[in-house]
Amino acid sequence: MTTAAPVAGPGTWTLVVADRIHTLAGPPVEALVLFDDRVAAVGDPRELHERFRLDRTIEVDGVLVPGFNDAHAHPSMTAENLLHVNCSPEVATDEDVLVRLLREEAEAVDEGQWVVGSRYDHTKTTGGRVVDREFLDRAVPDHPVLLTHVAAHWGVLNSAGLAAAGLADASTDPPGGVLGRNASGGLNGVVYEQALFDISYPSLARGRTAVPPSTPAARLRGLARAQQLFHAAGITSMVDALCGPDDVALLSEAARTGQLTLRVAMLVAFPHYDRIAALGLRSGFGDERLRLLGVKAFVDGACAGGNCLVDEPFEGTDDHGMQTMDDADLRDLVERVTGDGVVLAVHANGDRAIRKLLDAHERARASGAPHRRHRIEHCSLVDADIVGRIRALGLVVVPFGSYARFHGDKLVGYYGRDRLERMFAHRTLLDAGIPVAGSSDYPCGPYEPLAAITSCAERRALDGTAIGLSQRISVHEAFGLYTTGAAYAAGEEHVKGTLAPGRLADFVELGRDPFLVPPGEIVDIPVRSTWIGGRLVHAAP
Ligand SMILES: [Zn+2]
């Protein structure tokens, strides 16, 4: 970046000049004219100079593309996670480091307070073996500990954690959840789905969580750090795919005080739908910074957690995974929310889970539910029957963008190579004319869109293993997932996704032209600066 004039007041005309600008709405250009926070015109810099009475000029050396839009991630969860210990495989590189991180956190928190670690990946940190309560007891005996798996659908507690959560060997599984047990029937510390949500996910818990949420002031600090990470990767918009009341309050307070730089659309967790319905709120309520998108629910477990609901059992087992909402509840929820005309986004990974969701949608549609852009979150494993039914219903799908690359190693073990040809089926879905959006599901996968674009175009795990090569898409299509596709999935294609006149001036300056390098190198392209509404929110040092 060479020069950037200070932000001007309302009514400002700005010329943005770059080496090349991919508007994704036509051929590349070299300049944009902005009026305040929107694109007013695109074209040749000299010609635009003559046409407009400009107040300022921004010149950048790099290549501009529309800002990246992550159609499903968890910024408010990230705000909380960043206040605790990061057990990502990049940090917790092995078992000893994991123990050290947990012990350091135990020393940092007050006596008897929770030690909470997130993004634990047993395949990368503990050699494929899931740690248990005894392991965590040895690491940290005198604080309650919760270590959450990277896929965020299960976690592990130590003995003090089990006690603090009110769990004992005689406890029974909650509806939609499972308490892991050892060979003699005692609790092994692992808690799945609702059993985990009740302990640490205020948005989904049936009562107060045993792990107390951080204070609003602390969470605002966490959110600021989360936004810095996202902006540094070129992200300008995100769907927060699981909001409870605390999260709505966090994001609203950030917006009110000018601290919400990211544009966020919220999916509110289904247990809170009564409140939305009682207030008469509808999808789209809010503004271009923070708005209500719809309602979020779940049918099954996690794809990279190895517990989604599949027709064929996981490789080498007779395990078909977990259904987390029973058929009758799912039917009722789909009928009610879609009947109200509110956007419903349902997490369904496995083919069996997706079929159950489609059954419910078909039934609701037959009974007169109006057409809306309802979404299938993840929609990881498909076949021709599923694809045909999705198309007939006009649903939008939001598959994982980076899982082939990031989780590829463990996916082969869970699903086998053949089934991976039907997973994160970008090629099949796009060819069928189904609207597809790009998503990270961060913290469940890495948030960097450029890494996801490489993943979608290459379909290779980090070690080079092929992960369903038949589902490769072009770099142009992969860009579409994170721009136009994500905008459509949130009902915002009239303001986002391209840099055409009338769209928001959300753009990213890249160090190289992503359309001129091999797909495998896109992941390494530096993000030089990120702009939201014509305002600089990130500049590389
Ligand atoms: Zn998610």
XYZ file of C-alpha atoms and ligand atoms in Angstrom:
542
model
C 0.000 0.000 0.000
C 1.469 3.360 -0.921
C -0.887 6.105 0.173
C -4.147 6.201 2.046
C -5.800 9.510 2.731
C -7.517 9.803 6.118
C -11.161 8.836 6.336
C -13.264 11.745 5.232
C -16.709 12.794 6.421
C -20.036 11.935 4.790
C -20.498 12.894 1.181
C -16.928 12.021 0.196
C -15.900 10.910 -3.285
C -12.827 8.660 -3.259
C -10.769 7.301 -6.123
C -9.125 3.924 -5.434
C -6.337 2.990 -7.838
C -4.662 -0.432 -7.852
C -2.483 -2.575 -10.114
C -5.548 -4.599 -10.967
C -9.049 -4.848 -9.507
C -11.081 -8.016 -9.899
C -14.620 -6.762 -9.407
C -16.049 -10.264 -10.055
C -18.753 -8.426 -12.001
C -16.853 -7.942 -15.269
C -13.328 -7.713 -16.664
C -10.543 -6.433 -14.375
C -10.235 -2.653 -13.990
C -7.660 -0.330 -12.455
C -9.828 2.026 -10.458
C -12.950 2.361 -8.355
C -14.812 5.479 -7.365
C -16.391 5.283 -3.925
C -19.116 7.525 -2.609
C -18.795 7.196 1.159
C -19.019 3.460 1.922
C -20.166 2.292 -1.512
C -18.777 1.692 -4.964
C -20.081 4.365 -7.337
C -18.191 3.480 -10.525
C -15.428 1.234 -11.867
C -13.071 1.697 -14.789
C -10.010 3.527 -16.020
C -8.389 5.942 -13.519
C -7.968 8.821 -15.983
C -11.500 8.540 -17.256
C -12.916 8.366 -13.704
C -10.808 11.377 -12.740
C -12.483 13.392 -15.437
C -15.991 12.175 -14.677
C -16.024 12.765 -10.897
C -15.110 15.667 -8.639
C -12.963 13.628 -6.239
C -12.161 14.492 -2.627
C -9.330 12.020 -2.082
C -7.321 9.273 -3.745
C -6.170 5.939 -2.333
C -3.383 4.218 -4.239
C -2.441 0.611 -3.587
C 0.306 -1.492 -5.168
C -1.506 -4.796 -5.006
C -4.458 -6.567 -6.558
C -7.936 -5.856 -5.185
C -10.698 -8.418 -4.832
C -14.069 -8.145 -3.076
C -13.859 -8.659 0.689
C -14.142 -12.270 1.786
C -17.435 -13.323 3.312
C -17.415 -16.383 5.559
C -20.922 -17.832 5.421
C -20.592 -19.843 8.623
C -18.160 -19.197 11.457
C -18.290 -18.402 15.148
C -16.958 -14.938 15.983
C -18.716 -14.646 19.340
C -17.508 -18.123 20.352
C -14.032 -17.083 19.224
C -14.269 -13.960 21.390
C -14.721 -16.277 24.375
C -12.111 -18.842 23.272
C -9.449 -16.159 22.890
C -9.821 -15.387 26.598
C -8.781 -18.959 27.454
C -6.014 -21.335 26.450
C -5.528 -22.104 22.774
C -4.890 -25.847 22.328
C -4.833 -25.747 18.511
C -2.497 -28.324 16.978
C -0.257 -25.502 15.729
C 0.309 -24.542 19.388
C -0.198 -27.831 21.270
C 2.179 -29.686 18.987
C 2.340 -32.795 21.181
C 1.101 -34.278 24.444
C 3.789 -32.649 26.590
C 3.049 -29.202 25.202
C -0.674 -29.753 25.802
C -0.001 -30.590 29.466
C 2.268 -27.570 29.834
C -0.344 -25.229 28.311
C -3.045 -26.491 30.680
C -0.748 -26.185 33.714
C 0.268 -22.643 32.765
C -3.396 -21.693 32.462
C -4.106 -23.286 35.867
C -1.427 -21.065 37.393
C -2.868 -18.003 35.677
C -6.466 -18.402 36.876
C -7.717 -18.003 40.442
C -7.842 -20.933 42.823
C -10.542 -23.421 41.930
C -11.466 -21.597 38.696
C -12.026 -23.413 35.420
C -9.206 -24.141 33.014
C -10.758 -24.111 29.552
C -8.873 -25.157 26.429
C -10.252 -25.112 22.898
C -9.413 -26.519 19.438
C -7.854 -29.744 20.763
C -7.226 -32.155 17.879
C -6.422 -35.670 19.096
C -5.205 -36.765 15.669
C -2.545 -34.073 15.607
C -1.666 -33.558 19.296
C -2.061 -36.916 21.051
C -1.329 -39.418 18.292
C -4.966 -40.268 17.542
C -5.750 -41.181 21.161
C -8.430 -39.070 22.855
C -7.287 -37.910 26.284
C -9.515 -38.876 29.224
C -10.273 -37.647 32.740
C -7.240 -39.447 34.205
C -4.933 -37.718 31.730
C -6.413 -34.334 32.631
C -6.331 -35.200 36.371
C -2.602 -35.815 36.080
C -2.132 -32.574 34.127
C -4.268 -30.361 36.389
C -5.658 -32.071 39.503
C -6.825 -29.035 41.467
C -8.917 -27.031 38.992
C -11.923 -28.113 36.943
C -10.732 -28.590 33.354
C -12.652 -28.636 30.070
C -10.772 -29.348 26.866
C -12.968 -28.854 23.792
C -12.294 -30.684 20.543
C -11.605 -28.610 17.416
C -14.949 -29.641 15.889
C -16.640 -28.180 19.005
C -19.145 -31.048 19.343
C -17.376 -32.896 22.121
C -14.978 -32.164 24.943
C -13.161 -33.825 27.832
C -13.445 -33.025 31.544
C -11.176 -33.950 34.418
C -12.640 -35.298 37.664
C -13.003 -31.830 39.194
C -14.717 -30.691 36.001
C -17.164 -33.603 36.079
C -17.939 -32.807 39.716
C -18.391 -29.085 38.990
C -20.770 -30.021 36.166
C -22.737 -32.230 38.552
C -21.863 -35.401 36.648
C -21.190 -38.762 38.307
C -21.091 -42.397 37.220
C -24.807 -42.708 37.972
C -25.700 -39.748 35.696
C -27.804 -40.502 32.623
C -27.272 -39.123 29.115
C -29.136 -35.879 28.375
C -31.484 -35.881 25.346
C -29.312 -35.332 22.262
C -26.101 -35.974 24.188
C -23.865 -38.760 25.432
C -21.613 -39.165 28.459
C -18.545 -41.191 27.484
C -17.805 -44.232 29.648
C -14.874 -46.559 30.242
C -14.999 -50.367 30.066
C -16.317 -50.650 33.620
C -19.138 -48.184 32.976
C -17.657 -45.200 34.823
C -17.488 -41.742 33.211
C -14.298 -41.334 31.167
C -14.655 -37.551 31.027
C -15.682 -37.254 27.366
C -18.974 -35.398 26.812
C -20.702 -35.343 23.446
C -23.152 -32.864 21.926
C -25.852 -31.699 24.389
C -23.800 -33.056 27.302
C -21.054 -30.601 26.276
C -23.453 -27.785 25.362
C -25.040 -27.920 28.835
C -21.601 -27.380 30.392
C -20.150 -24.600 28.292
C -22.426 -23.347 25.469
C -24.805 -20.758 26.956
C -26.619 -20.494 23.604
C -27.653 -24.167 23.698
C -27.550 -25.103 27.396
C -30.802 -26.142 29.032
C -29.849 -24.253 32.196
C -26.907 -22.280 33.489
C -23.588 -23.562 32.215
C -21.114 -24.964 34.743
C -18.358 -23.037 32.943
C -19.301 -19.399 33.557
C -19.150 -17.080 30.538
C -16.620 -14.263 30.772
C -17.741 -10.744 31.630
C -19.153 -8.573 28.822
C -16.094 -6.294 29.011
C -13.716 -9.241 28.658
C -15.712 -10.653 25.764
C -15.539 -7.291 23.970
C -11.750 -7.505 24.256
C -11.871 -11.047 22.887
C -14.077 -9.904 20.013
C -11.628 -7.132 19.117
C -8.829 -9.695 18.883
C -11.008 -12.048 16.834
C -11.840 -9.292 14.359
C -8.148 -8.441 13.947
C -7.427 -12.060 13.018
C -10.295 -12.185 10.535
C -9.480 -8.833 8.905
C -5.827 -9.846 8.564
C -7.074 -12.773 6.457
C -9.177 -10.456 4.273
C -12.537 -11.252 5.867
C -15.026 -8.389 5.811
C -18.315 -10.222 6.504
C -19.247 -13.277 8.517
C -22.302 -15.194 9.581
C -22.170 -15.914 13.304
C -23.701 -19.364 13.120
C -24.638 -19.801 16.769
C -25.835 -16.840 18.795
C -27.443 -16.964 22.204
C -28.631 -13.936 24.163
C -25.121 -13.203 25.497
C -23.765 -13.223 21.957
C -26.500 -10.959 20.598
C -25.742 -8.602 23.493
C -21.997 -8.757 22.797
C -22.361 -8.012 19.095
C -24.999 -5.320 19.687
C -22.811 -3.565 22.242
C -19.832 -3.761 19.893
C -21.943 -2.280 17.089
C -23.385 0.468 19.302
C -19.932 1.567 20.445
C -18.329 1.422 17.007
C -16.197 -1.601 17.913
C -17.820 -3.951 15.407
C -15.710 -3.519 12.290
C -16.741 -6.890 10.819
C -20.170 -7.089 9.181
C -22.057 -9.831 11.006
C -25.301 -11.657 10.263
C -26.601 -13.685 13.200
C -28.130 -17.138 13.334
C -29.839 -17.417 16.703
C -29.764 -20.810 18.428
C -33.136 -22.568 18.155
C -33.844 -22.766 21.917
C -34.322 -18.980 21.769
C -36.722 -18.922 18.830
C -39.695 -18.260 21.111
C -38.262 -14.854 21.986
C -37.673 -13.939 18.351
C -41.166 -15.038 17.424
C -42.705 -13.214 20.392
C -41.031 -9.966 19.326
C -42.080 -10.441 15.716
C -38.481 -10.226 14.509
C -37.831 -11.411 10.970
C -34.777 -12.289 8.895
C -33.065 -9.098 7.780
C -33.811 -7.055 10.905
C -30.835 -4.801 11.651
C -28.491 -2.935 9.362
C -25.474 -3.512 7.149
C -23.200 -3.919 10.168
C -25.244 -6.299 12.300
C -28.408 -8.068 11.327
C -30.579 -11.047 12.106
C -30.282 -13.761 9.482
C -32.366 -16.532 11.008
C -32.463 -19.539 13.284
C -29.860 -22.265 13.761
C -30.548 -25.884 14.684
C -28.703 -29.203 14.500
C -29.595 -32.683 13.287
C -26.340 -34.524 13.891
C -22.780 -34.486 15.172
C -19.598 -33.212 13.607
C -17.933 -34.186 10.353
C -14.351 -33.799 11.567
C -15.415 -34.994 15.018
C -16.328 -38.350 13.495
C -19.852 -38.401 14.938
C -22.161 -37.144 12.196
C -25.124 -39.307 11.170
C -24.215 -41.481 8.182
C -26.017 -44.207 6.206
C -22.894 -46.353 5.859
C -21.046 -46.753 9.174
C -17.696 -45.105 9.788
C -14.827 -47.091 8.285
C -14.082 -50.317 10.114
C -16.912 -49.838 12.651
C -20.653 -50.397 12.934
C -21.077 -46.830 14.212
C -23.502 -44.610 12.265
C -22.848 -41.478 14.335
C -25.221 -39.336 16.380
C -28.586 -37.754 15.792
C -28.861 -34.765 18.120
C -32.472 -33.724 17.468
C -35.095 -36.428 17.121
C -37.326 -36.699 14.053
C -40.462 -35.303 15.684
C -38.700 -32.263 17.166
C -36.994 -31.597 13.846
C -40.303 -31.786 11.978
C -41.959 -29.407 14.441
C -39.111 -26.902 14.346
C -38.880 -26.854 10.540
C -42.638 -26.487 10.235
C -42.803 -23.665 12.749
C -39.806 -21.552 11.676
C -40.287 -21.945 7.928
C -44.031 -21.479 8.379
C -43.269 -18.115 10.007
C -41.200 -17.143 6.960
C -37.981 -16.951 8.981
C -34.754 -18.304 7.467
C -33.834 -21.656 8.976
C -30.231 -22.860 8.875
C -29.830 -26.443 10.016
C -26.552 -28.188 10.660
C -26.673 -31.556 8.865
C -23.407 -33.284 7.975
C -24.055 -36.945 7.283
C -26.229 -38.233 4.426
C -28.731 -39.773 6.839
C -29.037 -36.483 8.734
C -29.503 -34.504 5.508
C -32.281 -36.862 4.373
C -34.095 -36.359 7.664
C -33.847 -32.598 7.244
C -35.103 -32.808 3.658
C -38.047 -34.946 4.821
C -38.972 -32.184 7.266
C -38.609 -29.400 4.672
C -40.660 -31.278 2.074
C -43.406 -31.813 4.605
C -43.410 -28.156 5.681
C -43.428 -26.966 2.073
C -46.343 -29.269 1.271
C -48.273 -27.714 4.123
C -47.778 -24.229 2.692
C -44.553 -22.855 4.223
C -43.439 -19.890 2.081
C -40.244 -20.142 0.044
C -37.224 -18.562 1.729
C -33.490 -19.102 1.357
C -33.284 -21.820 3.967
C -29.843 -23.246 4.419
C -28.208 -26.586 5.061
C -25.104 -25.911 7.126
C -22.188 -28.152 6.105
C -24.221 -30.633 4.033
C -21.024 -32.654 4.015
C -21.995 -36.004 2.474
C -24.378 -36.075 -0.489
C -25.602 -38.360 -3.253
C -27.805 -37.930 -6.328
C -31.038 -38.325 -4.335
C -30.019 -35.623 -1.855
C -28.816 -33.227 -4.555
C -32.062 -33.575 -6.505
C -34.173 -32.908 -3.437
C -32.090 -29.872 -2.394
C -32.506 -28.397 -5.855
C -36.246 -29.040 -5.875
C -36.615 -27.270 -2.520
C -34.428 -24.325 -3.566
C -32.185 -24.658 -0.507
C -28.790 -23.013 -0.124
C -25.860 -25.171 1.012
C -22.924 -24.014 3.095
C -20.181 -26.688 2.964
C -16.784 -26.540 4.653
C -14.238 -24.796 2.455
C -10.964 -25.978 3.939
C -11.653 -29.409 5.396
C -10.054 -31.366 2.553
C -6.789 -29.590 3.236
C -6.932 -29.188 7.002
C -8.792 -32.292 8.226
C -8.032 -34.532 5.235
C -5.766 -36.902 7.160
C -8.412 -37.927 9.677
C -11.258 -37.857 7.136
C -9.773 -40.781 5.203
C -9.836 -42.828 8.406
C -13.451 -41.951 9.216
C -15.035 -42.073 5.767
C -12.700 -43.933 3.391
C -11.493 -42.665 0.037
C -14.602 -43.519 -1.983
C -16.974 -41.657 0.284
C -14.732 -38.580 0.161
C -15.689 -38.272 -3.518
C -19.172 -37.307 -2.254
C -18.049 -34.996 0.554
C -17.804 -31.177 0.532
C -19.230 -31.791 -2.910
C -18.644 -28.340 -4.375
C -18.350 -29.652 -7.949
C -21.530 -31.732 -7.795
C -23.543 -28.997 -6.083
C -22.444 -26.206 -8.425
C -23.056 -28.402 -11.477
C -26.578 -29.038 -10.190
C -27.206 -25.285 -10.084
C -27.518 -25.216 -6.294
C -26.402 -21.988 -4.568
C -23.226 -22.763 -2.617
C -21.466 -20.543 -0.064
C -17.963 -20.816 1.394
C -17.464 -21.299 5.106
C -14.717 -22.055 7.595
C -16.810 -22.967 10.636
C -13.919 -21.444 12.589
C -12.879 -22.510 15.241
C -13.683 -25.934 13.744
C -11.517 -25.276 10.682
C -8.970 -22.565 9.834
C -10.566 -19.214 8.997
C -8.254 -18.064 6.175
C -10.304 -17.904 2.938
C -7.198 -18.060 0.744
C -6.317 -21.434 2.313
C -9.869 -22.595 1.628
C -9.615 -21.509 -2.014
C -6.457 -23.589 -2.381
C -8.242 -26.471 -0.640
C -11.289 -26.333 -2.930
C -9.163 -26.127 -6.077
C -6.644 -28.820 -5.067
C -8.527 -31.206 -2.742
C -5.292 -32.329 -1.132
C -4.545 -32.829 2.553
C -1.470 -31.049 3.884
C 0.512 -34.265 3.371
C -0.580 -34.367 -0.286
C -3.204 -37.119 0.078
C -6.009 -36.805 -2.489
C -9.341 -36.019 -0.812
C -12.117 -36.585 -3.349
C -10.450 -35.130 -6.438
C -13.692 -35.337 -8.433
C -15.005 -32.418 -6.354
C -12.287 -29.948 -7.390
C -13.529 -26.571 -8.600
C -11.797 -23.719 -10.408
C -10.134 -20.856 -8.550
C -12.788 -18.562 -9.979
C -15.549 -20.770 -8.602
C -13.802 -20.988 -5.239
C -13.605 -17.181 -5.067
C -17.298 -17.165 -5.854
C -18.049 -19.272 -2.762
C -16.487 -16.663 -0.458
C -17.918 -13.607 -2.221
C -21.044 -13.876 -4.361
C -22.065 -17.269 -2.956
C -21.832 -16.169 0.667
C -23.652 -12.922 -0.131
C -26.531 -14.867 -1.704
C -26.675 -17.278 1.247
C -27.270 -14.319 3.572
C -29.712 -12.551 1.226
C -27.229 -9.719 0.664
C -26.242 -10.117 -2.986
C -27.597 -6.632 -3.730
C -24.888 -5.071 -1.520
C -22.057 -7.622 -1.330
C -20.082 -10.145 -3.333
C -18.814 -7.970 -6.185
C -17.332 -4.501 -6.562
C -20.020 -3.358 -8.984
C -21.562 0.114 -8.584
C -24.001 0.185 -5.658
C -22.180 -2.492 -3.677
C -20.485 -1.855 -0.352
C -16.843 -0.809 -0.638
C -15.544 -3.928 1.120
C -12.332 -5.091 -0.510
C -8.981 -6.738 0.069
C -5.553 -5.897 -1.289
C -3.546 -9.012 -2.133
C 0.194 -9.168 -2.762
C -0.204 -11.264 -5.929
C -2.946 -11.889 -8.447
C -4.716 -15.090 -7.308
C -5.946 -15.748 -10.849
C -2.404 -15.801 -12.221
C -0.689 -18.182 -9.775
C -1.054 -21.970 -9.414
C -3.907 -22.872 -6.994
C -1.420 -24.349 -4.535
C 0.235 -20.939 -4.102
C -2.939 -18.980 -3.330
C -2.716 -19.972 0.333
C 0.606 -18.104 0.552
C -0.526 -14.838 -1.043
C -0.118 -12.053 1.510
C -3.150 -9.991 2.496
C -1.756 -6.458 2.462
C -4.784 -4.497 3.529
C -8.487 -4.934 4.206
C -11.158 -2.268 3.736
C -14.746 -2.223 4.948
C -17.087 0.476 3.713
C -14.064 2.250 2.231
C -12.386 2.313 5.645
C -9.047 0.647 6.360
C -9.471 -2.068 9.031
C -6.203 -3.938 8.541
C -2.823 -3.030 7.090
C -0.009 -5.571 7.037
C 2.993 -4.333 9.029
Zn -20.615 -24.125 13.165
